[in-house]
Short mmCIF file of N, CA and C in Angstrom, two decimals:
data_model
loop_
_atom_site.label_atom_id
_atom_site.label_comp_id
_atom_site.label_asym_id
_atom_site.label_seq_id
_atom_site.Cartn_x
_atom_site.Cartn_y
_atom_site.Cartn_z
N UNK A 798 -34.72 -131.93 20.72
CA UNK A 798 -35.73 -132.57 21.55
C UNK A 798 -37.13 -132.20 21.07
N UNK A 799 -37.33 -131.02 20.56
CA UNK A 799 -38.64 -130.58 20.09
C UNK A 799 -39.09 -131.37 18.87
N UNK A 800 -38.16 -131.87 18.10
CA UNK A 800 -38.52 -132.61 16.90
C UNK A 800 -39.25 -133.92 17.21
N UNK A 801 -39.08 -134.46 18.39
CA UNK A 801 -39.75 -135.70 18.75
C UNK A 801 -41.26 -135.52 18.88
N UNK A 802 -41.72 -134.32 19.17
CA UNK A 802 -43.13 -134.09 19.43
C UNK A 802 -43.88 -133.46 18.24
N UNK A 803 -43.20 -133.25 17.15
CA UNK A 803 -43.87 -132.73 15.97
C UNK A 803 -44.75 -133.82 15.36
N UNK A 804 -45.92 -133.44 14.86
CA UNK A 804 -46.77 -134.46 14.24
C UNK A 804 -46.10 -135.05 13.01
N UNK A 805 -46.05 -136.37 12.98
CA UNK A 805 -45.41 -137.08 11.87
C UNK A 805 -46.49 -137.91 11.19
N UNK A 806 -46.61 -137.82 9.88
CA UNK A 806 -47.61 -138.65 9.20
C UNK A 806 -47.26 -140.13 9.38
N UNK A 807 -48.27 -140.97 9.52
CA UNK A 807 -47.98 -142.39 9.72
C UNK A 807 -47.35 -143.00 8.49
N UNK A 808 -46.47 -143.96 8.70
CA UNK A 808 -45.83 -144.61 7.55
C UNK A 808 -46.85 -145.35 6.70
N UNK A 809 -46.54 -145.52 5.45
CA UNK A 809 -47.44 -146.16 4.51
C UNK A 809 -47.72 -147.61 4.90
N UNK A 810 -46.78 -148.26 5.57
CA UNK A 810 -46.97 -149.65 5.98
C UNK A 810 -48.07 -149.75 7.02
N UNK A 811 -48.13 -148.82 7.95
CA UNK A 811 -49.16 -148.83 8.99
C UNK A 811 -50.53 -148.61 8.36
N UNK A 812 -50.62 -147.68 7.44
CA UNK A 812 -51.90 -147.42 6.76
C UNK A 812 -52.32 -148.65 5.95
N UNK A 813 -51.38 -149.26 5.26
CA UNK A 813 -51.69 -150.44 4.46
C UNK A 813 -52.18 -151.59 5.33
N UNK A 814 -51.52 -151.85 6.45
CA UNK A 814 -51.95 -152.95 7.32
C UNK A 814 -53.31 -152.67 7.95
N UNK A 815 -53.59 -151.41 8.26
CA UNK A 815 -54.91 -151.08 8.80
C UNK A 815 -55.98 -151.32 7.75
N UNK A 816 -55.74 -150.90 6.52
CA UNK A 816 -56.70 -151.14 5.45
C UNK A 816 -56.87 -152.63 5.19
N UNK A 817 -55.79 -153.38 5.27
CA UNK A 817 -55.87 -154.83 5.10
C UNK A 817 -56.70 -155.47 6.21
N UNK A 818 -56.50 -155.03 7.45
CA UNK A 818 -57.28 -155.58 8.57
C UNK A 818 -58.75 -155.23 8.41
N UNK A 819 -59.06 -154.02 7.98
CA UNK A 819 -60.46 -153.64 7.77
C UNK A 819 -61.08 -154.44 6.62
N UNK A 820 -60.33 -154.66 5.57
CA UNK A 820 -60.83 -155.47 4.44
C UNK A 820 -61.12 -156.90 4.89
N UNK A 821 -60.20 -157.50 5.64
CA UNK A 821 -60.42 -158.86 6.13
C UNK A 821 -61.61 -158.93 7.08
N UNK A 822 -61.81 -157.87 7.85
CA UNK A 822 -62.97 -157.82 8.74
C UNK A 822 -64.27 -157.79 7.95
N UNK A 823 -64.30 -156.99 6.90
CA UNK A 823 -65.50 -156.93 6.06
C UNK A 823 -65.77 -158.28 5.42
N UNK A 824 -64.74 -158.96 4.94
CA UNK A 824 -64.93 -160.28 4.33
C UNK A 824 -65.47 -161.27 5.36
N UNK A 825 -64.97 -161.21 6.58
CA UNK A 825 -65.44 -162.11 7.63
C UNK A 825 -66.88 -161.80 8.02
N UNK A 826 -67.21 -160.52 8.10
CA UNK A 826 -68.57 -160.13 8.49
C UNK A 826 -69.59 -160.45 7.40
N UNK A 827 -69.18 -160.40 6.14
CA UNK A 827 -70.10 -160.77 5.06
C UNK A 827 -70.54 -162.21 5.19
N UNK A 828 -69.64 -163.05 5.69
CA UNK A 828 -69.96 -164.46 5.87
C UNK A 828 -70.89 -164.67 7.06
N UNK A 829 -70.71 -163.88 8.13
CA UNK A 829 -71.54 -164.01 9.32
C UNK A 829 -72.93 -163.40 9.15
N UNK A 830 -73.03 -162.34 8.37
CA UNK A 830 -74.27 -161.59 8.14
C UNK A 830 -74.91 -161.08 9.43
N UNK A 831 -74.15 -160.35 10.26
CA UNK A 831 -74.73 -159.83 11.50
C UNK A 831 -75.56 -158.56 11.23
N UNK A 832 -76.21 -158.10 12.29
CA UNK A 832 -76.98 -156.85 12.23
C UNK A 832 -76.01 -155.69 12.00
N UNK A 833 -76.51 -154.58 11.43
CA UNK A 833 -75.61 -153.47 11.08
C UNK A 833 -74.92 -152.86 12.30
N UNK A 834 -75.51 -152.96 13.48
CA UNK A 834 -74.82 -152.44 14.67
C UNK A 834 -73.61 -153.29 15.02
N UNK A 835 -73.69 -154.59 14.76
CA UNK A 835 -72.53 -155.44 14.96
C UNK A 835 -71.45 -155.13 13.94
N UNK A 836 -71.87 -154.81 12.71
CA UNK A 836 -70.91 -154.40 11.69
C UNK A 836 -70.09 -153.20 12.17
N UNK A 837 -70.80 -152.18 12.62
CA UNK A 837 -70.11 -150.96 13.04
C UNK A 837 -69.25 -151.22 14.28
N UNK A 838 -69.74 -152.06 15.19
CA UNK A 838 -68.96 -152.36 16.41
C UNK A 838 -67.66 -153.05 16.05
N UNK A 839 -67.71 -154.07 15.21
CA UNK A 839 -66.50 -154.79 14.83
C UNK A 839 -65.55 -153.92 14.02
N UNK A 840 -66.09 -153.15 13.10
CA UNK A 840 -65.21 -152.28 12.30
C UNK A 840 -64.52 -151.22 13.16
N UNK A 841 -65.26 -150.65 14.11
CA UNK A 841 -64.63 -149.68 15.01
C UNK A 841 -63.59 -150.34 15.91
N UNK A 842 -63.87 -151.54 16.38
CA UNK A 842 -62.89 -152.25 17.21
C UNK A 842 -61.61 -152.51 16.44
N UNK A 843 -61.75 -153.00 15.21
CA UNK A 843 -60.57 -153.27 14.39
C UNK A 843 -59.85 -151.97 14.04
N UNK A 844 -60.59 -150.91 13.77
CA UNK A 844 -59.96 -149.63 13.46
C UNK A 844 -59.16 -149.10 14.65
N UNK A 845 -59.72 -149.23 15.84
CA UNK A 845 -59.05 -148.68 17.02
C UNK A 845 -57.91 -149.56 17.54
N UNK A 846 -58.03 -150.87 17.34
CA UNK A 846 -57.00 -151.76 17.90
C UNK A 846 -56.17 -152.47 16.84
N UNK A 847 -56.47 -152.20 15.59
CA UNK A 847 -55.73 -152.76 14.46
C UNK A 847 -55.86 -154.27 14.41
N UNK A 848 -54.77 -155.00 14.30
CA UNK A 848 -54.86 -156.44 14.12
C UNK A 848 -55.31 -157.18 15.36
N UNK A 849 -55.17 -156.59 16.53
CA UNK A 849 -55.66 -157.24 17.75
C UNK A 849 -57.18 -157.38 17.67
N UNK A 850 -57.85 -156.36 17.17
CA UNK A 850 -59.29 -156.43 17.00
C UNK A 850 -59.68 -157.46 15.95
N UNK A 851 -58.91 -157.57 14.88
CA UNK A 851 -59.20 -158.57 13.87
C UNK A 851 -59.02 -159.98 14.43
N UNK A 852 -57.99 -160.19 15.24
CA UNK A 852 -57.80 -161.49 15.86
C UNK A 852 -58.93 -161.82 16.83
N UNK A 853 -59.46 -160.81 17.51
CA UNK A 853 -60.62 -161.02 18.38
C UNK A 853 -61.83 -161.45 17.55
N UNK A 854 -62.02 -160.85 16.39
CA UNK A 854 -63.12 -161.25 15.50
C UNK A 854 -62.93 -162.69 15.05
N UNK A 855 -61.72 -163.08 14.68
CA UNK A 855 -61.47 -164.47 14.25
C UNK A 855 -61.77 -165.44 15.39
N UNK A 856 -61.39 -165.09 16.62
CA UNK A 856 -61.69 -165.95 17.76
C UNK A 856 -63.20 -166.06 17.98
N UNK A 857 -63.91 -164.96 17.81
CA UNK A 857 -65.36 -164.96 17.96
C UNK A 857 -66.01 -165.85 16.90
N UNK A 858 -65.53 -165.76 15.67
CA UNK A 858 -66.08 -166.58 14.59
C UNK A 858 -65.82 -168.07 14.88
N UNK A 859 -64.64 -168.39 15.35
CA UNK A 859 -64.32 -169.77 15.69
C UNK A 859 -65.22 -170.27 16.82
N UNK A 860 -65.40 -169.46 17.85
CA UNK A 860 -66.27 -169.82 18.97
C UNK A 860 -67.71 -170.01 18.51
N UNK A 861 -68.19 -169.09 17.70
CA UNK A 861 -69.57 -169.18 17.22
C UNK A 861 -69.77 -170.38 16.31
N UNK A 862 -68.78 -170.70 15.49
CA UNK A 862 -68.87 -171.86 14.62
C UNK A 862 -68.89 -173.17 15.40
N UNK A 863 -68.11 -173.24 16.45
CA UNK A 863 -68.11 -174.45 17.29
C UNK A 863 -69.42 -174.58 18.05
N UNK A 864 -69.96 -173.45 18.49
CA UNK A 864 -71.23 -173.48 19.21
C UNK A 864 -72.36 -173.93 18.29
N UNK A 865 -72.35 -173.48 17.04
CA UNK A 865 -73.40 -173.84 16.09
C UNK A 865 -73.33 -175.31 15.71
N UNK A 866 -72.14 -175.87 15.65
CA UNK A 866 -72.00 -177.27 15.26
C UNK A 866 -72.35 -178.23 16.39
N UNK A 867 -72.37 -177.74 17.62
CA UNK A 867 -72.69 -178.61 18.78
C UNK A 867 -74.16 -178.83 18.93
#
């Protein structure tokens, strides 16, 4: 039972997907060109929530693009 609570290093797949989500976030933010505080806010959100944060960024970009075209 004690073995369940020992610190286990995260699997390489989890680290890879997190790095992929952060990379995609940077590519998306380069296109938007927001202020540096928005950069840090989005990167922290994606880092803390993983792909859910990246999907929130994609939804925001879609919303902002539709608003700009109207």
